[in-house]
Amino acid sequence: MKKYIFRAGLVPVAVIACMALGACEKVDDVPPYKESSTTKAYKLPEPTLMTADETAEFNAIKAEYEAAMNNN
């Protein structure tokens, strides 16, 4: 009986462990590496300009934040 209980507990643990380990993938969190003759440095991504909609949304969020901070 103990053998069956052990198997019933071991199988779900093994399945969950395989799912957790199998779900991982290699993620490149570091920007591309750029090597020059004098220094080694990471290349930062090129900045992009915000569109008019993005700027309006940013200004609205900023105004809401500043209003909330002034109320305290």
mmCIF file of C-alpha atoms in Angstrom:
data_model
loop_
_atom_site.group_PDB
_atom_site.id
_atom_site.type_symbol
_atom_site.label_atom_id
_atom_site.label_comp_id
_atom_site.label_asym_id
_atom_site.label_seq_id
_atom_site.Cartn_x
_atom_site.Cartn_y
_atom_site.Cartn_z
ATOM 1 C CA MET A 1 0.000 0.000 0.000
ATOM 2 C CA LYS A 2 2.808 2.392 0.874
ATOM 3 C CA LYS A 3 4.354 1.689 -2.515
ATOM 4 C CA TYR A 4 1.222 2.908 -4.296
ATOM 5 C CA ILE A 5 0.988 6.037 -2.153
ATOM 6 C CA PHE A 6 4.663 6.768 -2.845
ATOM 7 C CA ARG A 7 4.118 6.368 -6.605
ATOM 8 C CA ALA A 8 1.005 8.537 -6.498
ATOM 9 C CA GLY A 9 3.013 11.299 -4.826
ATOM 10 C CA LEU A 10 6.154 10.881 -6.913
ATOM 11 C CA VAL A 11 4.506 11.001 -10.329
ATOM 12 C CA PRO A 12 2.902 14.467 -9.933
ATOM 13 C CA VAL A 13 6.133 15.852 -8.472
ATOM 14 C CA ALA A 14 8.118 14.474 -11.411
ATOM 15 C CA VAL A 15 5.595 15.840 -13.924
ATOM 16 C CA ILE A 16 5.601 19.307 -12.331
ATOM 17 C CA ALA A 17 9.415 19.317 -12.190
ATOM 18 C CA CYS A 18 9.650 18.397 -15.884
ATOM 19 C CA MET A 19 7.137 21.091 -16.803
ATOM 20 C CA ALA A 20 8.977 23.727 -14.788
ATOM 21 C CA LEU A 21 12.373 22.840 -16.192
ATOM 22 C CA GLY A 22 11.053 22.433 -19.723
ATOM 23 C CA ALA A 23 9.345 25.832 -19.697
ATOM 24 C CA CYS A 24 12.618 27.686 -19.267
ATOM 25 C CA GLU A 25 14.229 29.088 -22.351
ATOM 26 C CA LYS A 26 17.385 31.053 -22.818
ATOM 27 C CA VAL A 27 16.609 34.765 -22.566
ATOM 28 C CA ASP A 28 19.136 37.340 -23.687
ATOM 29 C CA ASP A 29 18.808 40.066 -21.043
ATOM 30 C CA VAL A 30 22.044 41.778 -22.003
ATOM 31 C CA PRO A 31 22.266 44.141 -24.987
ATOM 32 C CA PRO A 32 24.551 43.164 -27.874
ATOM 33 C CA TYR A 33 28.232 43.269 -26.991
ATOM 34 C CA LYS A 34 30.315 45.759 -28.971
ATOM 35 C CA GLU A 35 34.073 45.459 -28.832
ATOM 36 C CA SER A 36 36.369 48.291 -29.832
ATOM 37 C CA SER A 37 40.145 48.525 -29.889
ATOM 38 C CA THR A 38 40.469 50.454 -26.627
ATOM 39 C CA THR A 39 37.440 49.506 -24.563
ATOM 40 C CA LYS A 40 34.772 46.900 -24.347
ATOM 41 C CA ALA A 41 31.271 48.295 -23.889
ATOM 42 C CA TYR A 42 27.656 47.241 -24.246
ATOM 43 C CA LYS A 43 25.758 48.945 -27.037
ATOM 44 C CA LEU A 44 22.614 50.621 -25.774
ATOM 45 C CA PRO A 45 19.491 50.413 -27.922
ATOM 46 C CA GLU A 46 18.814 53.388 -30.156
ATOM 47 C CA PRO A 47 16.254 55.777 -28.614
ATOM 48 C CA THR A 48 12.957 56.257 -30.383
ATOM 49 C CA LEU A 49 10.718 59.316 -30.347
ATOM 50 C CA MET A 50 7.276 59.004 -28.822
ATOM 51 C CA THR A 51 4.252 59.512 -31.022
ATOM 52 C CA ALA A 52 1.707 62.223 -30.244
ATOM 53 C CA ASP A 53 -0.619 59.650 -28.628
ATOM 54 C CA GLU A 54 2.190 58.274 -26.453
ATOM 55 C CA THR A 55 3.225 61.797 -25.438
ATOM 56 C CA ALA A 56 -0.349 62.697 -24.504
ATOM 57 C CA GLU A 57 -0.712 59.509 -22.464
ATOM 58 C CA PHE A 58 2.621 60.177 -20.711
ATOM 59 C CA ASN A 59 1.614 63.757 -19.891
ATOM 60 C CA ALA A 60 -1.746 62.582 -18.517
ATOM 61 C CA ILE A 61 -0.061 60.006 -16.271
ATOM 62 C CA LYS A 62 2.514 62.571 -15.147
ATOM 63 C CA ALA A 63 -0.194 65.139 -14.355
ATOM 64 C CA GLU A 64 -2.165 62.542 -12.386
ATOM 65 C CA TYR A 65 0.961 61.589 -10.425
ATOM 66 C CA GLU A 66 1.866 65.203 -9.672
ATOM 67 C CA ALA A 67 -1.723 65.955 -8.584
ATOM 68 C CA ALA A 68 -1.680 62.964 -6.239
ATOM 69 C CA MET A 69 1.662 64.014 -4.782
ATOM 70 C CA ASN A 70 0.471 67.607 -4.187
ATOM 71 C CA ASN A 71 -2.623 66.380 -2.308
ATOM 72 C CA ASN A 72 -0.518 64.875 0.489
#
